[in-house]
């Protein structure tokens, strides 16, 4: 593991986080860049070795986290804050380098319950993982 890069990422997160959407500590630690289109939330993240599982690829928990963030931030932008009730993730391909991009979108927008989906792709556009989720608006 690149300890200097990991220390720098942690120090940057401590110094720049705000407890808010897009800037909370974990988002800063992972180096997330959050942007929006009319109907989606786009979350980009550099793949760094401190995010790896023992097999040397992006950990499934990190993948689930970025997918969840893309959906949760979209929900917050269009409906308001919410809580994940259920999330189903399909892992399709390992990621070991570069930058990954998660794109969250609505399946159905309700007043109290919303259904969303997200896909995570690598720099070449190959699908790494996809997710569907159910959210409770709070």
Tab-separated table of C-alpha atoms in Angstrom:
chain	number	residue	atom	x	y	z
A	1	UNK	CA	0.000	0.000	0.000
A	2	UNK	CA	1.202	3.491	-0.821
A	3	UNK	CA	1.361	4.815	2.741
A	4	UNK	CA	2.230	8.376	1.701
A	5	UNK	CA	-0.823	8.548	-0.599
A	6	UNK	CA	-3.031	7.058	2.123
A	7	UNK	CA	-1.763	9.518	4.744
A	8	UNK	CA	-2.309	12.409	2.354
A	9	UNK	CA	-5.875	11.263	1.579
A	10	UNK	CA	-6.677	10.948	5.299
A	11	UNK	CA	-5.119	14.320	6.158
A	12	UNK	CA	-6.981	16.010	3.300
A	13	UNK	CA	-10.264	14.497	4.508
A	14	UNK	CA	-9.698	15.746	8.059
A	15	UNK	CA	-8.840	19.247	6.869
A	16	UNK	CA	-11.572	19.712	4.230
A	17	UNK	CA	-14.679	17.797	5.313
A	18	UNK	CA	-17.975	19.381	6.275
A	19	UNK	CA	-20.808	17.242	7.566
A	20	UNK	CA	-22.931	17.793	4.466
A	21	UNK	CA	-23.768	16.105	1.179
A	22	UNK	CA	-20.708	15.808	-1.057
A	23	UNK	CA	-18.241	16.953	1.596
A	24	UNK	CA	-18.719	14.554	4.533
A	25	UNK	CA	-15.598	12.810	5.831
A	26	UNK	CA	-15.939	9.525	3.941
A	27	UNK	CA	-16.602	11.352	0.656
A	28	UNK	CA	-13.473	13.434	1.189
A	29	UNK	CA	-11.393	10.377	2.201
A	30	UNK	CA	-12.400	8.501	-0.945
A	31	UNK	CA	-11.730	11.575	-3.094
A	32	UNK	CA	-15.282	11.749	-4.454
A	33	UNK	CA	-16.283	14.371	-6.996
A	34	UNK	CA	-20.067	14.807	-7.047
A	35	UNK	CA	-21.872	16.504	-9.934
A	36	UNK	CA	-25.426	16.479	-11.226
A	37	UNK	CA	-27.242	16.459	-14.520
A	38	UNK	CA	-30.967	17.111	-14.818
A	39	UNK	CA	-31.884	13.523	-13.839
A	40	UNK	CA	-28.716	11.934	-12.433
A	41	UNK	CA	-26.026	12.197	-9.808
A	42	UNK	CA	-22.519	11.483	-11.100
A	43	UNK	CA	-19.890	10.446	-8.560
A	44	UNK	CA	-16.300	9.997	-9.691
A	45	UNK	CA	-13.556	8.463	-7.582
A	46	UNK	CA	-9.881	7.731	-8.161
A	47	UNK	CA	-9.029	4.108	-7.404
A	48	UNK	CA	-6.360	4.065	-4.686
A	49	UNK	CA	-4.722	1.003	-3.191
A	50	UNK	CA	-5.923	1.671	0.372
A	51	UNK	CA	-9.423	0.907	-0.985
A	52	UNK	CA	-8.395	-2.596	-2.100
A	53	UNK	CA	-9.475	-5.987	-0.840
A	54	UNK	CA	-6.795	-8.660	-0.166
A	55	UNK	CA	-6.989	-9.761	-3.845
A	56	UNK	CA	-5.767	-6.330	-5.007
A	57	UNK	CA	-8.949	-4.835	-6.457
A	58	UNK	CA	-11.479	-2.259	-5.324
A	59	UNK	CA	-13.251	-3.614	-2.237
A	60	UNK	CA	-16.925	-4.519	-2.647
A	61	UNK	CA	-17.813	-2.345	0.342
A	62	UNK	CA	-16.213	0.670	-1.328
A	63	UNK	CA	-18.124	-0.131	-4.525
A	64	UNK	CA	-21.399	-0.383	-2.585
A	65	UNK	CA	-20.606	2.887	-0.825
A	66	UNK	CA	-20.067	4.891	-4.021
A	67	UNK	CA	-23.223	3.414	-5.577
A	68	UNK	CA	-25.207	4.265	-2.429
A	69	UNK	CA	-23.834	7.818	-2.376
A	70	UNK	CA	-24.783	8.414	-6.025
A	71	UNK	CA	-28.373	7.411	-5.276
A	72	UNK	CA	-28.631	9.132	-1.890
A	73	UNK	CA	-27.265	12.430	-3.152
A	74	UNK	CA	-29.689	12.350	-6.095
A	75	UNK	CA	-32.598	11.673	-3.743
A	76	UNK	CA	-31.539	14.554	-1.504
A	77	UNK	CA	-31.294	16.941	-4.459
A	78	UNK	CA	-34.744	16.109	-5.883
A	79	UNK	CA	-36.865	14.984	-2.924
A	80	UNK	CA	-34.902	15.602	0.291
A	81	UNK	CA	-32.783	13.492	2.624
A	82	UNK	CA	-33.539	9.815	2.929
A	83	UNK	CA	-32.435	6.522	4.399
A	84	UNK	CA	-31.538	3.398	2.444
A	85	UNK	CA	-34.090	0.687	3.245
A	86	UNK	CA	-32.722	-1.907	0.846
A	87	UNK	CA	-29.886	-2.131	-1.653
A	88	UNK	CA	-29.015	-4.962	-4.016
A	89	UNK	CA	-25.574	-4.863	-5.652
A	90	UNK	CA	-24.355	-6.966	-8.573
A	91	UNK	CA	-20.552	-7.124	-8.899
A	92	UNK	CA	-19.450	-7.766	-12.477
A	93	UNK	CA	-15.788	-6.808	-12.920
A	94	UNK	CA	-12.754	-5.962	-10.801
A	95	UNK	CA	-11.345	-2.414	-10.742
A	96	UNK	CA	-7.639	-1.969	-9.994
A	97	UNK	CA	-6.659	1.480	-11.282
A	98	UNK	CA	-7.820	4.695	-12.868
A	99	UNK	CA	-11.018	6.495	-12.059
A	100	UNK	CA	-14.465	4.967	-11.613
A	101	UNK	CA	-17.784	6.709	-12.181
A	102	UNK	CA	-21.109	5.933	-10.524
A	103	UNK	CA	-24.288	7.331	-12.025
A	104	UNK	CA	-27.444	7.260	-9.914
A	105	UNK	CA	-30.932	7.712	-11.363
A	106	UNK	CA	-34.551	7.331	-10.319
A	107	UNK	CA	-36.654	4.312	-11.183
A	108	UNK	CA	-39.716	5.752	-9.425
A	109	UNK	CA	-40.093	8.857	-7.297
A	110	UNK	CA	-42.721	8.670	-4.553
A	111	UNK	CA	-43.613	11.037	-1.722
A	112	UNK	CA	-42.373	8.702	1.019
A	113	UNK	CA	-40.687	5.795	-0.777
A	114	UNK	CA	-38.388	6.109	-3.804
A	115	UNK	CA	-36.704	3.508	-5.986
A	116	UNK	CA	-33.312	4.228	-7.536
A	117	UNK	CA	-30.601	2.516	-9.569
A	118	UNK	CA	-26.911	3.141	-10.129
A	119	UNK	CA	-24.104	1.825	-12.306
A	120	UNK	CA	-20.371	1.960	-11.665
A	121	UNK	CA	-18.092	2.016	-14.724
A	122	UNK	CA	-14.359	2.226	-15.305
A	123	UNK	CA	-12.596	4.769	-17.534
A	124	UNK	CA	-13.218	2.598	-20.601
A	125	UNK	CA	-16.960	2.460	-19.901
A	126	UNK	CA	-16.913	-1.179	-18.758
A	127	UNK	CA	-19.559	-1.973	-16.167
A	128	UNK	CA	-18.020	-2.852	-12.792
A	129	UNK	CA	-21.191	-3.087	-10.699
A	130	UNK	CA	-24.830	-2.058	-10.637
A	131	UNK	CA	-27.316	-1.560	-7.840
A	132	UNK	CA	-30.986	-1.001	-7.167
A	133	UNK	CA	-32.278	0.453	-3.933
A	134	UNK	CA	-35.351	1.456	-1.974
A	135	UNK	CA	-35.266	4.700	0.013
A	136	UNK	CA	-37.433	6.174	2.756
A	137	UNK	CA	-37.740	9.946	2.510
A	138	UNK	CA	-37.126	11.497	5.933
